[in-house]
Structure formats: structure tokens, C-alpha cells
Tab-separated table of C-alpha atoms in Angstrom:
chain	number	residue	atom	x	y	z
A	1	ALA	CA	44.782	33.699	-37.903
A	2	ASP	CA	48.222	34.698	-36.973
A	3	GLU	CA	50.047	35.432	-40.217
A	4	SER	CA	53.618	35.349	-38.477
A	5	VAL	CA	53.354	31.546	-38.187
A	6	PRO	CA	54.450	29.666	-41.331
A	7	THR	CA	51.671	27.840	-43.322
A	8	PRO	CA	51.787	24.083	-43.321
A	9	ASP	CA	53.256	24.066	-46.891
A	10	LEU	CA	56.263	26.071	-45.574
A	11	ARG	CA	56.663	24.117	-42.410
A	12	LEU	CA	56.638	20.642	-43.737
A	13	PRO	CA	59.739	20.705	-45.849
A	14	PRO	CA	62.022	21.487	-42.923
A	15	VAL	CA	60.194	18.955	-40.776
A	16	LEU	CA	60.950	16.346	-43.445
A	17	ALA	CA	64.699	17.498	-43.836
A	18	GLN	CA	65.365	17.418	-39.951
A	19	PHE	CA	63.702	14.064	-39.563
A	20	MET	CA	65.959	12.460	-42.301
A	21	ASP	CA	68.971	14.214	-40.872
A	22	GLY	CA	68.140	12.463	-37.443
A	23	TYR	CA	67.474	9.152	-39.182
A	24	GLU	CA	70.569	9.184	-41.051
A	25	SER	CA	72.564	10.183	-37.902
A	26	ALA	CA	71.039	7.269	-36.246
A	27	GLY	CA	72.038	4.971	-38.973
A	28	THR	CA	75.741	6.219	-38.976
A	29	ARG	CA	76.058	6.153	-35.238
A	30	THR	CA	74.574	2.618	-34.762
A	31	SER	CA	76.722	1.227	-37.730
A	32	LEU	CA	79.846	2.555	-36.038
A	33	ILE	CA	78.849	1.149	-32.643
A	34	ILE	CA	78.139	-2.267	-33.794
A	35	GLY	CA	81.136	-2.359	-35.886
A	36	GLN	CA	79.602	-2.410	-39.344
A	37	LEU	CA	81.543	0.729	-40.160
A	38	ALA	CA	84.768	1.917	-38.958
A	39	ALA	CA	86.295	5.435	-38.869
A	40	THR	CA	89.874	6.270	-38.330
A	41	GLY	CA	89.926	9.915	-38.698
A	42	SER	CA	89.316	12.407	-36.196
A	43	SER	CA	87.306	14.894	-38.209
A	44	SER	CA	84.199	14.378	-35.959
A	45	ASN	CA	83.341	12.612	-32.714
A	46	ASN	CA	81.743	9.767	-34.684
A	47	TYR	CA	85.057	7.948	-35.070
A	48	ASN	CA	85.189	7.493	-31.317
A	49	LEU	CA	82.044	5.319	-31.453
A	50	SER	CA	84.102	2.567	-33.223
A	51	ARG	CA	86.044	2.406	-30.021
A	52	TRP	CA	82.918	2.509	-27.739
A	53	TYR	CA	84.071	6.035	-26.657
A	54	THR	CA	80.978	8.159	-26.495
A	55	THR	CA	80.609	11.855	-26.276
A	56	ALA	CA	77.442	13.919	-26.034
A	57	ALA	CA	77.999	15.070	-29.610
A	58	SER	CA	78.482	11.621	-30.864
A	59	VAL	CA	75.178	10.174	-29.295
A	60	ALA	CA	72.744	13.175	-29.213
A	61	GLY	CA	72.479	13.851	-33.144
A	62	PRO	CA	69.463	11.776	-33.768
A	63	TYR	CA	67.739	13.139	-30.744
A	64	GLN	CA	68.316	16.754	-31.547
A	65	ALA	CA	67.193	16.487	-35.209
A	66	CYS	CA	64.277	14.217	-34.487
A	67	PHE	CA	62.934	15.470	-31.244
A	68	VAL	CA	64.073	19.126	-30.993
A	69	ASN	CA	64.169	20.305	-34.525
A	70	CYS	CA	61.517	18.132	-36.106
A	71	ALA	CA	58.918	17.245	-33.441
A	72	SER	CA	58.795	20.724	-32.090
A	73	ASN	CA	57.622	21.987	-35.511
A	74	ILE	CA	54.954	19.422	-36.036
A	75	ALA	CA	52.327	20.668	-33.531
A	76	PRO	CA	52.413	24.293	-35.068
A	77	MET	CA	52.234	22.822	-38.409
A	78	ILE	CA	49.010	20.862	-37.443
A	79	GLN	CA	47.520	23.806	-35.626
A	80	LYS	CA	47.991	25.935	-38.872
A	81	ALA	CA	46.435	23.106	-41.042
A	82	GLU	CA	43.474	23.050	-38.850
A	83	GLU	CA	42.725	26.667	-39.623
A	84	THR	CA	42.367	25.797	-43.394
A	85	GLU	CA	40.983	22.194	-43.031
A	86	SER	CA	44.367	21.009	-44.607
A	87	TYR	CA	43.637	17.525	-43.275
A	88	HIS	CA	46.572	16.097	-45.467
A	89	TYR	CA	49.200	18.227	-43.670
A	90	ILE	CA	47.498	16.943	-40.332
A	91	GLY	CA	47.942	13.271	-41.343
A	92	VAL	CA	51.550	13.668	-42.569
A	93	GLY	CA	52.389	15.491	-39.290
A	94	LYS	CA	50.986	12.760	-37.239
A	95	ILE	CA	52.882	10.173	-39.283
A	96	MET	CA	56.053	11.975	-38.939
A	97	TYR	CA	55.716	12.473	-35.272
A	98	ALA	CA	55.084	8.699	-34.785
A	99	LEU	CA	58.044	7.800	-36.838
A	100	GLY	CA	60.275	10.259	-35.022
A	101	TYR	CA	59.078	8.873	-31.612
A	102	LEU	CA	59.550	5.234	-32.860
A	103	THR	CA	63.058	5.881	-34.074
A	104	LEU	CA	64.131	7.463	-30.735
A	105	ALA	CA	62.428	4.787	-28.526
A	106	ASP	CA	64.407	2.262	-30.666
A	107	LEU	CA	67.564	4.161	-30.043
A	108	TYR	CA	67.251	5.473	-26.394
A	109	GLY	CA	64.545	3.344	-25.025
A	110	MET	CA	63.025	6.079	-22.750
A	111	LEU	CA	62.437	9.645	-23.729
A	112	PRO	CA	59.819	12.354	-22.901
A	113	TYR	CA	56.509	12.017	-24.500
A	114	GLU	CA	53.496	12.840	-22.192
A	115	GLU	CA	55.314	15.858	-20.787
A	116	ALA	CA	57.554	16.509	-23.965
A	117	PHE	CA	56.163	19.763	-25.202
A	118	ASP	CA	54.584	21.333	-21.984
A	119	ALA	CA	56.331	24.670	-21.683
A	120	SER	CA	55.741	24.864	-18.036
A	121	ILE	CA	57.708	21.653	-17.313
A	122	MET	CA	61.493	22.543	-17.309
A	123	ASN	CA	62.577	18.561	-16.876
A	124	PRO	CA	59.802	16.392	-18.448
A	125	LYS	CA	59.738	12.933	-17.224
A	126	TYR	CA	61.012	10.112	-19.392
A	127	ASP	CA	58.440	7.595	-20.616
A	128	ASP	CA	59.120	3.907	-21.201
A	129	GLY	CA	59.407	2.781	-24.727
A	130	SER	CA	56.243	0.612	-24.524
A	131	LEU	CA	54.202	3.640	-23.831
A	132	ILE	CA	55.791	5.406	-26.780
A	133	TYR	CA	55.238	2.485	-29.157
A	134	GLU	CA	51.461	2.478	-28.090
A	135	LYS	CA	50.985	6.098	-28.688
A	136	ALA	CA	52.915	6.119	-31.799
A	137	LEU	CA	50.814	3.300	-33.376
A	138	ALA	CA	47.703	5.293	-32.451
A	139	LEU	CA	49.223	8.321	-34.116
A	140	LEU	CA	49.695	6.416	-37.273
A	141	ASP	CA	46.124	5.255	-37.291
A	142	GLU	CA	45.068	9.040	-36.809
A	143	GLY	CA	47.387	10.101	-39.516
A	144	ILE	CA	45.829	7.602	-41.942
A	145	LEU	CA	42.294	8.850	-41.157
A	146	GLU	CA	43.347	12.415	-41.627
A	147	LEU	CA	44.750	11.561	-45.023
A	148	GLN	CA	41.557	9.811	-46.047
A	149	LYS	CA	39.473	13.019	-45.331
A	150	ALA	CA	38.316	15.350	-48.135
A	151	GLN	CA	40.128	18.577	-47.900
A	152	GLY	CA	38.294	21.744	-47.017
A	153	PRO	CA	37.596	24.524	-49.429
A	154	ALA	CA	40.460	26.672	-48.153
A	155	ALA	CA	42.878	23.702	-47.790
A	156	ILE	CA	46.575	24.008	-48.835
A	157	SER	CA	47.513	21.291	-51.486
A	158	LEU	CA	49.856	18.722	-49.777
A	159	ALA	CA	51.783	18.661	-53.101
A	160	LYS	CA	52.845	22.333	-52.381
A	161	GLY	CA	54.888	21.310	-49.451
A	162	ASP	CA	55.545	17.586	-49.755
A	163	TYR	CA	58.829	16.863	-51.529
A	164	LEU	CA	58.994	13.327	-50.392
A	165	PHE	CA	55.857	12.021	-52.098
A	166	ALA	CA	54.814	14.999	-54.023
A	167	GLY	CA	51.569	15.183	-52.358
A	168	ASP	CA	50.473	11.665	-53.242
A	169	VAL	CA	48.204	10.666	-50.280
A	170	SER	CA	48.018	7.118	-51.211
A	171	LYS	CA	51.867	6.850	-50.795
A	172	TRP	CA	51.686	8.501	-47.456
A	173	ILE	CA	49.127	5.921	-46.287
A	174	LYS	CA	51.204	3.085	-47.577
A	175	PHE	CA	54.163	4.559	-45.803
A	176	ALA	CA	52.167	4.680	-42.610
A	177	TYR	CA	51.175	1.095	-42.855
A	178	GLY	CA	54.780	0.045	-43.711
A	179	ILE	CA	55.836	1.776	-40.494
A	180	LYS	CA	53.269	-0.095	-38.546
């Protein structure tokens, strides 16, 4: 085992935080675009969205947080969880991965999925939202199955890294069904 890679309990809190940042960013930006919020100050580029004037900074926040900061950390978390049969972290990772992709598909329509994390591909192809929805629903089912497994003898307790539901597997399963 590579000891330089954080254990799942250390990786999950930032994954959750980055996802929540992206989700909040999506809510703020869409509310400004559709006119439910207005901003008059110029402290950030978000106020321009009230005028339908978009900049890279004002529209890329959810993508950066969900896709780059959150999703890129889920695969290593799952890999590390597999080493100790910490199936609950694998389940949560798959649920968060699915939720991130569903959120981004709702916002952007198309984004990389099948080639997303292939380091040999500099410009991954963009997949249609319908493929992403299909794959995300399958990930939710896989996550639920992982959460229903008995943890291995060397497993790390989900409660150690889960500040959202304090390791309550039943709440994560309900959350996954709620997403579906």
C-alpha cells in the first residue's frame, strides 16, 4: 500500500466540501441568470450574470469545484478504500460521483465522462447528457450495493470521515434513492 496517498477518511471531507461548493455555486449562478437574484455590486463577476453578460469566471465555478476538485479525488479514495475493504467509502464515492455528474449535466448538457480521467487524453470528448444520466443512475445503484455490504476486518469506519451523515449508512442509502 502506498502510504503517501491519503486514506478514505482523510479524502472524503474535502470531496464533500468541494462538491458542496460547486453545488452552491451552481445555485447562485442559475438564480442570477434567471432573475431570481440580482446583484448590483462589482465585487465579483457574478453580478454580470444578472445582465446575461457571462465570463469564464462566472460560469466555470460549478464545473471547477464538482469536476476538477471533487470528482478527481473520488477514484483515489475508492482505490484506497478497496485496500481495506472499506465498502462504505466506495459507496459514498460512487454516490458523490453520480451526483456531481448529474448536477453538471443539468447545468452544461455535455461534458467529458467516458474519457474524463484518462491521463493520456489531453482533450477528452464531450458526452451527451443522456449518457451521463444513464451512467450516473448505474453509479447510484452500485453505491447503494456497496453501502449494504459488511465492512472488511481492516475497514475504516465511515463515521471517521463522513461529516454529512456521521457515518449513518441508512441516510446515505436514502440520499441515493432521493437523487434517483
